[in-house]
């Protein structure tokens, strides 16, 4: 049975909307999204309003809601403890501009532009680490081979001013070897020690944070202590360029 194009597009749209912003390629600001809702929201008393309202930001950083009638009301800041926070970014608002700008593509572009105007001694060494998943997604999108995608992506980044482009596959091999060693060690000692098996592992920091925050001391002993490929690459880059005593800007993709 052939599905009409209109129905297929509607299903694809509904499916896409059910995923997080990380999977949407239309917005580069994919991780920190002010439109997301906090997964552990606090109870805030909402007063009934009429129609749309505007938000006014004062010089001191306070927020006021301006109704259509012209009346204004100061908005209270929602607070959540670190024990509850899962770093989902759902509570991020424009008040956290520093956090957003430091983690956005605008900051990367700013560093690249700054390097072009400053003296060579003041340049920040820009290092980009690309995951095989990102290359595979781009290859499928533009109908290219993995090798062609890697070459074109590296050339593009270096034209922008990036100094070094690293492949996370290199660090992933170290992470896999260390994971194997840890599993063998756990397997040999599981009869004498409790809470060593099963060994849970994930390269996603969001999953690790969620497991630690929601299950606490119960789940932590089962989580692998091996660094993720991103962490291994970060350690390698930092240890290497620390010897050269240069200031560098490191980004994962």
CSV table of C-alpha atoms in Angstrom, one decimal:
chain,number,residue,atom,x,y,z
A,1,UNK,CA,0.0,0.0,0.0
A,2,UNK,CA,1.4,3.4,-1.0
A,3,UNK,CA,1.2,6.1,1.6
A,4,UNK,CA,0.2,9.5,0.1
A,5,UNK,CA,2.9,12.2,0.2
A,6,UNK,CA,0.8,14.5,2.4
A,7,UNK,CA,0.3,11.7,5.0
A,8,UNK,CA,3.9,10.7,4.9
A,9,UNK,CA,5.1,14.3,5.5
A,10,UNK,CA,2.6,14.7,8.3
A,11,UNK,CA,3.9,11.5,10.0
A,12,UNK,CA,7.5,12.6,9.6
A,13,UNK,CA,6.7,16.0,11.1
A,14,UNK,CA,4.9,14.4,14.1
A,15,UNK,CA,7.8,12.0,14.5
A,16,UNK,CA,10.4,14.8,14.3
A,17,UNK,CA,8.5,16.8,16.9
A,18,UNK,CA,8.7,14.0,19.4
A,19,UNK,CA,12.5,14.0,19.5
A,20,UNK,CA,14.7,16.5,21.2
A,21,UNK,CA,16.3,19.4,19.5
A,22,UNK,CA,19.6,17.5,19.3
A,23,UNK,CA,18.2,15.5,16.4
A,24,UNK,CA,17.0,18.5,14.5
A,25,UNK,CA,19.5,19.8,11.9
A,26,UNK,CA,17.6,23.0,11.2
A,27,UNK,CA,18.8,24.7,14.4
A,28,UNK,CA,22.5,24.7,15.3
A,29,UNK,CA,21.6,25.7,18.8
A,30,UNK,CA,20.6,22.1,19.4
A,31,UNK,CA,21.6,21.4,23.0
A,32,UNK,CA,20.6,24.5,24.9
A,33,UNK,CA,17.0,25.4,24.1
A,34,UNK,CA,15.2,28.0,26.1
A,35,UNK,CA,11.9,26.7,24.7
A,36,UNK,CA,12.3,23.3,26.4
A,37,UNK,CA,10.5,22.6,29.7
A,38,UNK,CA,12.4,21.6,32.8
A,39,UNK,CA,11.9,17.9,33.4
A,40,UNK,CA,11.6,18.5,37.1
A,41,UNK,CA,9.6,21.7,37.2
A,42,UNK,CA,8.9,23.6,40.4
A,43,UNK,CA,5.4,24.7,41.3
A,44,UNK,CA,4.9,28.3,40.3
A,45,UNK,CA,1.6,30.0,41.1
A,46,UNK,CA,0.3,31.4,37.8
A,47,UNK,CA,-2.2,34.2,37.9
A,48,UNK,CA,-4.9,34.2,35.1
A,49,UNK,CA,-4.0,36.5,32.3
A,50,UNK,CA,-5.8,38.0,29.4
A,51,UNK,CA,-4.2,37.5,26.0
A,52,UNK,CA,-0.6,37.8,25.1
A,53,UNK,CA,1.9,39.7,27.3
A,54,UNK,CA,5.4,41.1,26.7
A,55,UNK,CA,8.5,40.6,28.9
A,56,UNK,CA,10.5,43.7,29.8
A,57,UNK,CA,14.1,43.4,31.1
A,58,UNK,CA,15.3,46.1,33.4
A,59,UNK,CA,18.9,47.3,33.8
A,60,UNK,CA,19.4,45.3,36.9
A,61,UNK,CA,18.4,42.1,35.1
A,62,UNK,CA,14.9,41.8,36.6
A,63,UNK,CA,12.0,40.7,34.5
A,64,UNK,CA,8.6,42.3,34.2
A,65,UNK,CA,5.5,41.0,32.5
A,66,UNK,CA,3.7,43.8,30.6
A,67,UNK,CA,0.0,43.1,30.0
A,68,UNK,CA,-2.1,44.5,27.1
A,69,UNK,CA,-3.7,46.9,29.6
A,70,UNK,CA,-0.3,48.4,30.2
A,71,UNK,CA,0.1,47.1,33.8
A,72,UNK,CA,3.4,45.4,34.7
A,73,UNK,CA,4.2,42.6,37.1
A,74,UNK,CA,7.6,41.5,38.3
A,75,UNK,CA,8.4,37.9,37.6
A,76,UNK,CA,9.9,35.7,40.2
A,77,UNK,CA,12.9,33.5,39.4
A,78,UNK,CA,12.4,29.8,39.5
A,79,UNK,CA,14.9,28.0,41.7
A,80,UNK,CA,16.0,24.4,41.6
A,81,UNK,CA,18.6,22.6,43.6
A,82,UNK,CA,21.7,20.9,42.1
A,83,UNK,CA,20.4,17.6,43.5
A,84,UNK,CA,17.3,17.9,41.3
A,85,UNK,CA,19.0,19.4,38.2
A,86,UNK,CA,19.7,17.1,35.3
A,87,UNK,CA,21.3,19.7,33.1
A,88,UNK,CA,18.5,19.4,30.6
A,89,UNK,CA,18.7,23.2,29.9
A,90,UNK,CA,14.9,23.4,30.2
A,91,UNK,CA,15.2,26.2,32.8
A,92,UNK,CA,17.6,28.3,30.8
A,93,UNK,CA,16.3,31.8,30.0
A,94,UNK,CA,17.9,34.9,28.7
A,95,UNK,CA,19.2,35.6,32.2
A,96,UNK,CA,21.8,32.9,31.6
A,97,UNK,CA,23.3,34.6,28.5
A,98,UNK,CA,26.9,33.7,29.5
A,99,UNK,CA,26.1,30.0,29.6
A,100,UNK,CA,24.4,30.2,26.2
A,101,UNK,CA,27.0,32.2,24.4
A,102,UNK,CA,29.9,30.1,25.7
A,103,UNK,CA,28.2,26.9,24.3
A,104,UNK,CA,26.9,28.2,21.0
A,105,UNK,CA,28.2,28.4,17.4
A,106,UNK,CA,28.3,32.2,17.7
A,107,UNK,CA,31.1,31.9,20.2
A,108,UNK,CA,33.1,29.7,17.8
A,109,UNK,CA,32.6,32.2,15.0
A,110,UNK,CA,33.6,35.0,17.3
A,111,UNK,CA,36.9,33.2,18.2
A,112,UNK,CA,37.6,32.6,14.5
A,113,UNK,CA,37.0,36.3,13.7
A,114,UNK,CA,39.1,37.4,16.6
A,115,UNK,CA,42.0,35.3,15.5
A,116,UNK,CA,41.9,37.1,12.1
A,117,UNK,CA,42.3,40.5,13.6
A,118,UNK,CA,44.7,39.9,16.5
A,119,UNK,CA,48.4,39.4,16.4
A,120,UNK,CA,49.6,35.8,15.9
A,121,UNK,CA,50.9,35.7,19.5
A,122,UNK,CA,47.4,36.4,20.8
A,123,UNK,CA,45.6,33.7,18.7
A,124,UNK,CA,43.6,31.0,20.3
A,125,UNK,CA,44.4,27.6,18.9
A,126,UNK,CA,41.1,26.2,17.6
A,127,UNK,CA,40.7,22.4,17.8
A,128,UNK,CA,37.6,20.6,16.5
A,129,UNK,CA,36.9,17.0,17.2
A,130,UNK,CA,34.5,15.3,14.8
A,131,UNK,CA,32.6,12.1,15.8
A,132,UNK,CA,32.0,9.3,13.3
A,133,UNK,CA,28.2,9.7,13.8
A,134,UNK,CA,28.4,13.3,12.6
A,135,UNK,CA,30.3,12.3,9.5
A,136,UNK,CA,27.9,9.5,8.8
A,137,UNK,CA,24.9,11.9,9.1
A,138,UNK,CA,26.5,14.4,6.8
A,139,UNK,CA,27.5,11.7,4.3
A,140,UNK,CA,23.9,10.4,4.2
A,141,UNK,CA,22.5,14.0,3.9
A,142,UNK,CA,24.7,15.0,0.9
A,143,UNK,CA,25.0,11.5,-0.7
A,144,UNK,CA,28.8,11.3,-0.2
A,145,UNK,CA,31.1,8.6,1.1
A,146,UNK,CA,32.5,8.8,4.6
A,147,UNK,CA,36.0,9.5,3.3
A,148,UNK,CA,34.8,12.3,1.0
A,149,UNK,CA,32.7,13.8,3.9
A,150,UNK,CA,35.7,13.8,6.2
A,151,UNK,CA,37.9,15.5,3.6
A,152,UNK,CA,35.4,18.1,2.7
A,153,UNK,CA,34.5,18.8,6.3
A,154,UNK,CA,38.2,19.1,7.3
A,155,UNK,CA,38.8,21.5,4.4
A,156,UNK,CA,35.8,23.6,5.2
A,157,UNK,CA,36.7,23.9,8.9
A,158,UNK,CA,40.3,24.9,8.1
A,159,UNK,CA,39.1,27.5,5.6
A,160,UNK,CA,37.1,29.0,8.5
A,161,UNK,CA,40.3,29.2,10.5
A,162,UNK,CA,40.3,26.0,12.5
A,163,UNK,CA,43.9,24.8,13.2
A,164,UNK,CA,43.4,21.1,13.9
A,165,UNK,CA,40.6,18.7,13.1
A,166,UNK,CA,40.6,15.5,15.1
A,167,UNK,CA,38.8,12.2,14.6
A,168,UNK,CA,37.1,10.8,17.7
A,169,UNK,CA,37.5,7.3,16.3
A,170,UNK,CA,41.1,7.5,17.5
A,171,UNK,CA,40.1,8.2,21.1
A,172,UNK,CA,37.2,5.7,20.8
A,173,UNK,CA,39.7,2.9,20.4
A,174,UNK,CA,41.3,3.8,23.7
A,175,UNK,CA,37.9,4.0,25.3
A,176,UNK,CA,36.9,0.6,24.0
A,177,UNK,CA,40.2,-1.0,25.2
A,178,UNK,CA,39.8,0.4,28.6
A,179,UNK,CA,36.1,-0.7,28.7
A,180,UNK,CA,37.2,-4.2,27.9
A,181,UNK,CA,39.8,-4.2,30.6
A,182,UNK,CA,37.3,-2.9,33.2
A,183,UNK,CA,34.7,-5.5,32.2
A,184,UNK,CA,37.1,-8.4,32.5
A,185,UNK,CA,38.2,-7.1,35.9
A,186,UNK,CA,34.5,-6.8,37.1
A,187,UNK,CA,33.7,-10.3,35.7
A,188,UNK,CA,36.6,-11.9,37.6
A,189,UNK,CA,35.6,-10.3,40.9
A,190,UNK,CA,31.8,-10.5,40.6
A,191,UNK,CA,31.6,-13.6,42.8
A,192,UNK,CA,33.4,-11.9,45.7
A,193,UNK,CA,32.1,-8.4,45.2
A,194,UNK,CA,28.5,-7.2,44.8
A,195,UNK,CA,27.3,-4.5,42.5
A,196,UNK,CA,29.9,-5.0,39.8
A,197,UNK,CA,27.7,-6.6,37.2
A,198,UNK,CA,26.0,-5.7,34.9
A,199,UNK,CA,28.4,-3.0,33.8
A,200,UNK,CA,26.5,-0.1,32.4
A,201,UNK,CA,28.3,2.2,29.9
A,202,UNK,CA,27.3,5.2,27.8
A,203,UNK,CA,29.2,7.9,25.9
A,204,UNK,CA,26.3,10.3,26.4
A,205,UNK,CA,26.8,12.7,29.4
A,206,UNK,CA,23.1,13.2,29.5
A,207,UNK,CA,22.4,9.6,30.2
A,208,UNK,CA,25.1,9.4,32.9
A,209,UNK,CA,23.7,12.6,34.6
A,210,UNK,CA,20.2,11.2,34.4
A,211,UNK,CA,21.2,7.9,35.9
A,212,UNK,CA,23.1,9.5,38.8
A,213,UNK,CA,20.4,12.1,39.6
A,214,UNK,CA,17.4,9.7,39.4
A,215,UNK,CA,18.9,6.5,40.9
A,216,UNK,CA,21.8,7.9,43.0
A,217,UNK,CA,24.0,5.5,45.0
A,218,UNK,CA,22.0,2.5,43.7
A,219,UNK,CA,23.1,2.8,40.1
A,220,UNK,CA,26.5,4.4,40.4
A,221,UNK,CA,28.5,1.2,41.3
A,222,UNK,CA,27.2,-0.4,38.0
A,223,UNK,CA,28.3,2.5,35.8
A,224,UNK,CA,31.6,2.1,34.0
A,225,UNK,CA,34.3,4.4,35.2
A,226,UNK,CA,36.0,4.4,31.8
A,227,UNK,CA,36.1,7.8,30.1
A,228,UNK,CA,34.0,8.4,27.0
A,229,UNK,CA,35.6,8.9,23.6
A,230,UNK,CA,34.9,12.6,24.0
A,231,UNK,CA,36.6,12.8,27.4
A,232,UNK,CA,39.6,10.8,26.1
A,233,UNK,CA,40.1,13.1,23.2
A,234,UNK,CA,39.7,16.1,25.4
A,235,UNK,CA,42.4,14.7,27.7
A,236,UNK,CA,44.8,14.0,24.8
A,237,UNK,CA,44.3,17.4,23.3
A,238,UNK,CA,44.8,19.2,26.6
A,239,UNK,CA,47.9,17.2,27.6
A,240,UNK,CA,49.5,17.7,24.2
A,241,UNK,CA,48.9,21.4,23.7
A,242,UNK,CA,49.6,22.1,27.4
A,243,UNK,CA,53.2,21.4,26.7
A,244,UNK,CA,53.2,24.1,24.1
A,245,UNK,CA,51.7,26.6,26.6
A,246,UNK,CA,49.1,28.0,24.2
A,247,UNK,CA,45.6,29.1,24.7
A,248,UNK,CA,43.2,26.8,22.8
A,249,UNK,CA,39.5,26.6,22.1
A,250,UNK,CA,38.2,23.0,21.9
A,251,UNK,CA,34.9,21.9,20.5
A,252,UNK,CA,33.2,18.6,19.8
A,253,UNK,CA,30.8,17.8,17.0
